[in-house]
C-alpha cells in the first residue's frame, strides 16, 4: 500500500513537471546578424513562459522588445532592464528619462518616469502582466490584444488599445515579426489565412 501511494505521488508530480515543460528551438535564422540572434535568444525563455502562462504571443513579446529597446541598446533597456518603456506608478524602482510621444500630429520630447527591473526576464514578465491586468484606470485596457489569436490581430489590438502613441506602431510590429520570422514561436496556427509557421517574408 505504501509503495502504491508513493507511485501515485510520483506520477502526479511527474504530470506537474511535464505540464511546466515548454520546449522550443533556439533562434538561428540565417541572414540575421549575430547580436540580433543573441538578443532574441536571450528573451526566448521568458517570452515562451509568458505565452504559456498568459497567452501573450511570443512574436508580440519579442517584436515589441526589439522595437521599444532598439535591440536592447537603448539607455532604458541596457542600464535599467526596461525593454518595453513601461511607465512607473506607485512605490516601485524607477528612473526619470526623456522620451518621445506622438501628440497632435507630431512627436514631442517629454520626461517620463519608467520602471527599473533587475533583469530582462523580469521586464518581459511585467510587460505580460500589464497586458493581462490592464491599467489602474482600465483593467480591460488591452482586451483586444488578449483576445487575439494571431500576431496581426494582436498588433492591431496594441494600437487600438492605446499601448503606443506612434500611429505607425502596428505596421512596425508586423514588419519586425515578418522580417525576422518571429511567428515561428507562436503556439497557435492562425495568421491571416494560414499557419503561424508561415515561410514567406515581407
PDB file of C-alpha atoms in Angstrom:
ATOM      1  CA  UNK A   1       0.000   0.000   0.000  1.00  0.00           C
ATOM      2  CA  UNK A   2       2.852   2.383   0.904  1.00  0.00           C
ATOM      3  CA  UNK A   3       4.581   1.693  -2.400  1.00  0.00           C
ATOM      4  CA  UNK A   4       1.328   2.359  -4.267  1.00  0.00           C
ATOM      5  CA  UNK A   5       0.914   5.738  -2.537  1.00  0.00           C
ATOM      6  CA  UNK A   6       4.490   6.712  -3.383  1.00  0.00           C
ATOM      7  CA  UNK A   7       3.935   5.670  -7.001  1.00  0.00           C
ATOM      8  CA  UNK A   8       0.780   7.775  -7.216  1.00  0.00           C
ATOM      9  CA  UNK A   9       2.556  10.794  -5.745  1.00  0.00           C
ATOM     10  CA  UNK A  10       5.471  10.413  -8.141  1.00  0.00           C
ATOM     11  CA  UNK A  11       3.093  10.076 -11.070  1.00  0.00           C
ATOM     12  CA  UNK A  12       1.191  13.179 -10.009  1.00  0.00           C
ATOM     13  CA  UNK A  13       4.453  15.043  -9.551  1.00  0.00           C
ATOM     14  CA  UNK A  14       5.601  13.891 -12.949  1.00  0.00           C
ATOM     15  CA  UNK A  15       2.450  15.257 -14.539  1.00  0.00           C
ATOM     16  CA  UNK A  16       3.023  18.587 -12.865  1.00  0.00           C
ATOM     17  CA  UNK A  17       6.585  18.789 -14.129  1.00  0.00           C
ATOM     18  CA  UNK A  18       5.506  17.764 -17.611  1.00  0.00           C
ATOM     19  CA  UNK A  19       2.856  20.479 -17.589  1.00  0.00           C
ATOM     20  CA  UNK A  20       5.523  23.114 -16.979  1.00  0.00           C
ATOM     21  CA  UNK A  21       7.990  21.917 -19.609  1.00  0.00           C
ATOM     22  CA  UNK A  22       7.812  24.072 -22.727  1.00  0.00           C
ATOM     23  CA  UNK A  23      10.261  23.186 -25.461  1.00  0.00           C
ATOM     24  CA  UNK A  24      11.316  25.367 -28.371  1.00  0.00           C
ATOM     25  CA  UNK A  25      14.204  25.720 -30.805  1.00  0.00           C
ATOM     26  CA  UNK A  26      16.810  28.421 -30.380  1.00  0.00           C
ATOM     27  CA  UNK A  27      16.694  31.257 -32.884  1.00  0.00           C
ATOM     28  CA  UNK A  28      19.130  30.556 -35.710  1.00  0.00           C
ATOM     29  CA  UNK A  29      17.579  32.424 -38.633  1.00  0.00           C
ATOM     30  CA  UNK A  30      20.016  32.944 -41.471  1.00  0.00           C
ATOM     31  CA  UNK A  31      20.812  36.457 -42.723  1.00  0.00           C
ATOM     32  CA  UNK A  32      20.326  37.885 -39.228  1.00  0.00           C
ATOM     33  CA  UNK A  33      23.346  39.441 -37.556  1.00  0.00           C
ATOM     34  CA  UNK A  34      24.802  37.675 -34.541  1.00  0.00           C
ATOM     35  CA  UNK A  35      23.923  40.348 -31.976  1.00  0.00           C
ATOM     36  CA  UNK A  36      20.294  40.299 -33.054  1.00  0.00           C
ATOM     37  CA  UNK A  37      20.159  36.497 -32.838  1.00  0.00           C
ATOM     38  CA  UNK A  38      21.693  36.693 -29.373  1.00  0.00           C
ATOM     39  CA  UNK A  39      19.134  39.268 -28.271  1.00  0.00           C
ATOM     40  CA  UNK A  40      16.228  37.122 -29.446  1.00  0.00           C
ATOM     41  CA  UNK A  41      17.669  34.005 -27.807  1.00  0.00           C
ATOM     42  CA  UNK A  42      18.189  35.901 -24.559  1.00  0.00           C
ATOM     43  CA  UNK A  43      14.465  36.721 -24.430  1.00  0.00           C
ATOM     44  CA  UNK A  44      13.058  33.440 -25.751  1.00  0.00           C
ATOM     45  CA  UNK A  45      12.825  31.611 -22.394  1.00  0.00           C
ATOM     46  CA  UNK A  46      10.857  34.428 -20.759  1.00  0.00           C
ATOM     47  CA  UNK A  47       8.740  35.066 -23.873  1.00  0.00           C
ATOM     48  CA  UNK A  48       7.806  31.393 -24.130  1.00  0.00           C
ATOM     49  CA  UNK A  49       6.996  31.318 -20.427  1.00  0.00           C
ATOM     50  CA  UNK A  50       4.551  34.245 -20.619  1.00  0.00           C
ATOM     51  CA  UNK A  51       2.972  32.727 -23.717  1.00  0.00           C
ATOM     52  CA  UNK A  52       2.314  29.516 -21.804  1.00  0.00           C
ATOM     53  CA  UNK A  53       1.036  31.263 -18.680  1.00  0.00           C
ATOM     54  CA  UNK A  54      -0.715  34.350 -20.040  1.00  0.00           C
ATOM     55  CA  UNK A  55      -1.352  33.555 -23.718  1.00  0.00           C
ATOM     56  CA  UNK A  56       0.755  36.512 -24.896  1.00  0.00           C
ATOM     57  CA  UNK A  57       2.168  35.521 -28.279  1.00  0.00           C
ATOM     58  CA  UNK A  58       5.942  35.126 -28.327  1.00  0.00           C
ATOM     59  CA  UNK A  59       6.169  37.115 -31.549  1.00  0.00           C
ATOM     60  CA  UNK A  60       4.455  40.086 -29.903  1.00  0.00           C
ATOM     61  CA  UNK A  61       6.689  39.974 -26.813  1.00  0.00           C
ATOM     62  CA  UNK A  62       9.816  39.782 -28.978  1.00  0.00           C
ATOM     63  CA  UNK A  63       8.796  42.348 -31.599  1.00  0.00           C
ATOM     64  CA  UNK A  64       7.780  44.920 -29.002  1.00  0.00           C
ATOM     65  CA  UNK A  65      11.052  44.421 -27.138  1.00  0.00           C
ATOM     66  CA  UNK A  66      13.020  44.845 -30.380  1.00  0.00           C
ATOM     67  CA  UNK A  67      11.150  47.998 -31.355  1.00  0.00           C
ATOM     68  CA  UNK A  68      10.918  49.639 -27.935  1.00  0.00           C
ATOM     69  CA  UNK A  69      14.518  48.928 -26.877  1.00  0.00           C
ATOM     70  CA  UNK A  70      16.238  49.050 -30.274  1.00  0.00           C
ATOM     71  CA  UNK A  71      17.549  45.521 -29.787  1.00  0.00           C
ATOM     72  CA  UNK A  72      18.412  46.124 -26.141  1.00  0.00           C
ATOM     73  CA  UNK A  73      20.685  49.080 -26.862  1.00  0.00           C
ATOM     74  CA  UNK A  74      18.534  51.923 -25.521  1.00  0.00           C
ATOM     75  CA  UNK A  75      19.538  53.528 -22.235  1.00  0.00           C
ATOM     76  CA  UNK A  76      16.335  52.339 -20.593  1.00  0.00           C
ATOM     77  CA  UNK A  77      16.921  48.710 -21.563  1.00  0.00           C
ATOM     78  CA  UNK A  78      20.695  48.495 -21.274  1.00  0.00           C
ATOM     79  CA  UNK A  79      21.024  50.326 -17.949  1.00  0.00           C
ATOM     80  CA  UNK A  80      17.646  49.724 -16.324  1.00  0.00           C
ATOM     81  CA  UNK A  81      16.482  46.464 -17.968  1.00  0.00           C
ATOM     82  CA  UNK A  82      13.192  48.018 -19.127  1.00  0.00           C
ATOM     83  CA  UNK A  83      12.627  46.620 -22.613  1.00  0.00           C
ATOM     84  CA  UNK A  84       9.132  47.956 -23.258  1.00  0.00           C
ATOM     85  CA  UNK A  85       9.105  51.513 -21.997  1.00  0.00           C
ATOM     86  CA  UNK A  86       6.766  50.525 -19.163  1.00  0.00           C
ATOM     87  CA  UNK A  87       5.938  53.551 -17.032  1.00  0.00           C
ATOM     88  CA  UNK A  88       6.230  53.510 -13.243  1.00  0.00           C
ATOM     89  CA  UNK A  89       3.369  54.170 -10.849  1.00  0.00           C
ATOM     90  CA  UNK A  90       3.382  53.927  -7.093  1.00  0.00           C
ATOM     91  CA  UNK A  91       6.277  52.906  -4.880  1.00  0.00           C
ATOM     92  CA  UNK A  92       8.418  50.895  -7.309  1.00  0.00           C
ATOM     93  CA  UNK A  93      12.026  51.252  -8.512  1.00  0.00           C
ATOM     94  CA  UNK A  94      12.007  53.917 -11.226  1.00  0.00           C
ATOM     95  CA  UNK A  95      14.044  56.374 -13.229  1.00  0.00           C
ATOM     96  CA  UNK A  96      13.151  59.622 -14.988  1.00  0.00           C
ATOM     97  CA  UNK A  97      14.238  59.759 -18.633  1.00  0.00           C
ATOM     98  CA  UNK A  98      13.300  61.771 -21.703  1.00  0.00           C
ATOM     99  CA  UNK A  99      11.079  60.046 -24.246  1.00  0.00           C
ATOM    100  CA  UNK A 100       9.120  60.891 -27.370  1.00  0.00           C
ATOM    101  CA  UNK A 101       5.338  60.866 -27.588  1.00  0.00           C
ATOM    102  CA  UNK A 102       3.140  61.496 -30.625  1.00  0.00           C
ATOM    103  CA  UNK A 103       0.814  64.376 -29.725  1.00  0.00           C
ATOM    104  CA  UNK A 104      -1.383  66.464 -32.027  1.00  0.00           C
ATOM    105  CA  UNK A 105       0.184  65.068 -35.165  1.00  0.00           C
ATOM    106  CA  UNK A 106       3.830  65.412 -34.179  1.00  0.00           C
ATOM    107  CA  UNK A 107       6.471  63.863 -31.944  1.00  0.00           C
ATOM    108  CA  UNK A 108       7.373  65.815 -28.826  1.00  0.00           C
ATOM    109  CA  UNK A 109      10.007  65.108 -26.156  1.00  0.00           C
ATOM    110  CA  UNK A 110       8.805  64.736 -22.578  1.00  0.00           C
ATOM    111  CA  UNK A 111      10.224  63.378 -19.343  1.00  0.00           C
ATOM    112  CA  UNK A 112       8.714  60.100 -18.212  1.00  0.00           C
ATOM    113  CA  UNK A 113       9.010  58.001 -15.069  1.00  0.00           C
ATOM    114  CA  UNK A 114       9.907  54.444 -16.048  1.00  0.00           C
ATOM    115  CA  UNK A 115      10.115  51.134 -14.216  1.00  0.00           C
ATOM    116  CA  UNK A 116      13.525  49.725 -13.323  1.00  0.00           C
ATOM    117  CA  UNK A 117      13.991  45.939 -13.361  1.00  0.00           C
ATOM    118  CA  UNK A 118      16.642  43.543 -12.158  1.00  0.00           C
ATOM    119  CA  UNK A 119      16.707  41.630 -15.450  1.00  0.00           C
ATOM    120  CA  UNK A 120      15.254  41.466 -18.931  1.00  0.00           C
ATOM    121  CA  UNK A 121      13.258  38.417 -17.895  1.00  0.00           C
ATOM    122  CA  UNK A 122      11.557  40.459 -15.195  1.00  0.00           C
ATOM    123  CA  UNK A 123      10.763  43.099 -17.806  1.00  0.00           C
ATOM    124  CA  UNK A 124       9.138  40.517 -20.102  1.00  0.00           C
ATOM    125  CA  UNK A 125       7.048  39.244 -17.189  1.00  0.00           C
ATOM    126  CA  UNK A 126       5.998  42.752 -16.171  1.00  0.00           C
ATOM    127  CA  UNK A 127       5.016  43.601 -19.743  1.00  0.00           C
ATOM    128  CA  UNK A 128       2.835  40.491 -19.928  1.00  0.00           C
ATOM    129  CA  UNK A 129       1.157  41.348 -16.632  1.00  0.00           C
ATOM    130  CA  UNK A 130       0.457  44.859 -17.903  1.00  0.00           C
ATOM    131  CA  UNK A 131      -1.351  43.408 -20.917  1.00  0.00           C
ATOM    132  CA  UNK A 132      -3.243  40.916 -18.738  1.00  0.00           C
ATOM    133  CA  UNK A 133      -4.177  43.221 -15.864  1.00  0.00           C
ATOM    134  CA  UNK A 134      -4.584  46.463 -17.776  1.00  0.00           C
ATOM    135  CA  UNK A 135      -4.032  49.889 -16.282  1.00  0.00           C
ATOM    136  CA  UNK A 136      -5.119  51.302 -12.937  1.00  0.00           C
ATOM    137  CA  UNK A 137      -7.933  53.168 -14.675  1.00  0.00           C
ATOM    138  CA  UNK A 138      -8.993  50.368 -17.043  1.00  0.00           C
ATOM    139  CA  UNK A 139      -8.371  46.714 -16.190  1.00  0.00           C
ATOM    140  CA  UNK A 140      -9.594  45.725 -19.677  1.00  0.00           C
ATOM    141  CA  UNK A 141      -7.280  48.195 -21.408  1.00  0.00           C
ATOM    142  CA  UNK A 142      -5.634  45.543 -23.603  1.00  0.00           C
ATOM    143  CA  UNK A 143      -8.610  43.272 -24.155  1.00  0.00           C
ATOM    144  CA  UNK A 144      -8.171  43.331 -27.943  1.00  0.00           C
ATOM    145  CA  UNK A 145      -4.598  42.086 -27.582  1.00  0.00           C
ATOM    146  CA  UNK A 146      -5.582  39.297 -25.186  1.00  0.00           C
ATOM    147  CA  UNK A 147      -8.489  38.193 -27.377  1.00  0.00           C
ATOM    148  CA  UNK A 148      -6.276  37.934 -30.474  1.00  0.00           C
ATOM    149  CA  UNK A 149      -5.199  34.524 -31.710  1.00  0.00           C
ATOM    150  CA  UNK A 150      -2.620  35.733 -34.242  1.00  0.00           C
ATOM    151  CA  UNK A 151       0.087  38.337 -34.374  1.00  0.00           C
ATOM    152  CA  UNK A 152      -1.615  40.591 -36.933  1.00  0.00           C
ATOM    153  CA  UNK A 153      -4.732  40.962 -34.786  1.00  0.00           C
ATOM    154  CA  UNK A 154      -2.618  41.376 -31.640  1.00  0.00           C
ATOM    155  CA  UNK A 155      -0.503  44.119 -33.248  1.00  0.00           C
ATOM    156  CA  UNK A 156      -3.659  45.942 -34.328  1.00  0.00           C
ATOM    157  CA  UNK A 157      -5.004  45.485 -30.816  1.00  0.00           C
ATOM    158  CA  UNK A 158      -1.952  47.192 -29.328  1.00  0.00           C
ATOM    159  CA  UNK A 159      -2.677  50.261 -31.439  1.00  0.00           C
ATOM    160  CA  UNK A 160      -6.423  50.215 -30.829  1.00  0.00           C
ATOM    161  CA  UNK A 161      -5.996  49.765 -27.085  1.00  0.00           C
ATOM    162  CA  UNK A 162      -3.612  52.707 -26.800  1.00  0.00           C
ATOM    163  CA  UNK A 163      -0.349  50.949 -25.978  1.00  0.00           C
ATOM    164  CA  UNK A 164       1.661  53.435 -28.053  1.00  0.00           C
ATOM    165  CA  UNK A 165       1.030  56.901 -29.449  1.00  0.00           C
ATOM    166  CA  UNK A 166       3.004  56.279 -32.666  1.00  0.00           C
ATOM    167  CA  UNK A 167       0.375  55.968 -35.448  1.00  0.00           C
ATOM    168  CA  UNK A 168       2.619  53.515 -37.332  1.00  0.00           C
ATOM    169  CA  UNK A 169       3.144  51.216 -34.331  1.00  0.00           C
ATOM    170  CA  UNK A 170       1.064  48.347 -35.719  1.00  0.00           C
ATOM    171  CA  UNK A 171       2.849  48.268 -39.076  1.00  0.00           C
ATOM    172  CA  UNK A 172       6.262  48.405 -37.387  1.00  0.00           C
ATOM    173  CA  UNK A 173       5.442  45.439 -35.128  1.00  0.00           C
ATOM    174  CA  UNK A 174       4.093  43.359 -38.013  1.00  0.00           C
ATOM    175  CA  UNK A 175       7.098  44.196 -40.189  1.00  0.00           C
ATOM    176  CA  UNK A 176       9.528  43.068 -37.465  1.00  0.00           C
ATOM    177  CA  UNK A 177       7.652  39.810 -36.913  1.00  0.00           C
ATOM    178  CA  UNK A 178       7.639  39.008 -40.617  1.00  0.00           C
ATOM    179  CA  UNK A 179      11.211  40.097 -41.327  1.00  0.00           C
ATOM    180  CA  UNK A 180      12.698  38.015 -38.513  1.00  0.00           C
ATOM    181  CA  UNK A 181      10.123  35.206 -38.734  1.00  0.00           C
ATOM    182  CA  UNK A 182       9.223  35.523 -35.068  1.00  0.00           C
ATOM    183  CA  UNK A 183       5.833  33.915 -35.735  1.00  0.00           C
ATOM    184  CA  UNK A 184       7.567  30.535 -35.695  1.00  0.00           C
ATOM    185  CA  UNK A 185       7.364  30.611 -31.876  1.00  0.00           C
ATOM    186  CA  UNK A 186       3.664  31.384 -31.648  1.00  0.00           C
ATOM    187  CA  UNK A 187       1.843  28.341 -30.328  1.00  0.00           C
ATOM    188  CA  UNK A 188      -1.314  28.872 -32.386  1.00  0.00           C
ATOM    189  CA  UNK A 189      -1.887  28.216 -36.077  1.00  0.00           C
ATOM    190  CA  UNK A 190      -3.805  31.172 -37.236  1.00  0.00           C
ATOM    191  CA  UNK A 191      -2.178  34.083 -39.110  1.00  0.00           C
ATOM    192  CA  UNK A 192      -4.099  35.624 -41.971  1.00  0.00           C
ATOM    193  CA  UNK A 193      -5.389  32.640 -43.844  1.00  0.00           C
ATOM    194  CA  UNK A 194      -2.794  30.138 -42.672  1.00  0.00           C
ATOM    195  CA  UNK A 195      -0.429  28.800 -40.092  1.00  0.00           C
ATOM    196  CA  UNK A 196       1.722  30.891 -37.777  1.00  0.00           C
ATOM    197  CA  UNK A 197       4.638  28.838 -39.104  1.00  0.00           C
ATOM    198  CA  UNK A 198       4.478  30.571 -42.475  1.00  0.00           C
ATOM    199  CA  UNK A 199       7.640  30.665 -44.522  1.00  0.00           C
ATOM    200  CA  UNK A 200       7.217  33.823 -46.557  1.00  0.00           C
ATOM    201  CA  UNK A 201       8.905  37.054 -45.555  1.00  0.00           C
ATOM    202  CA  UNK A 202       7.750  40.574 -46.254  1.00  0.00           C
TER     203      UNK A 202
END
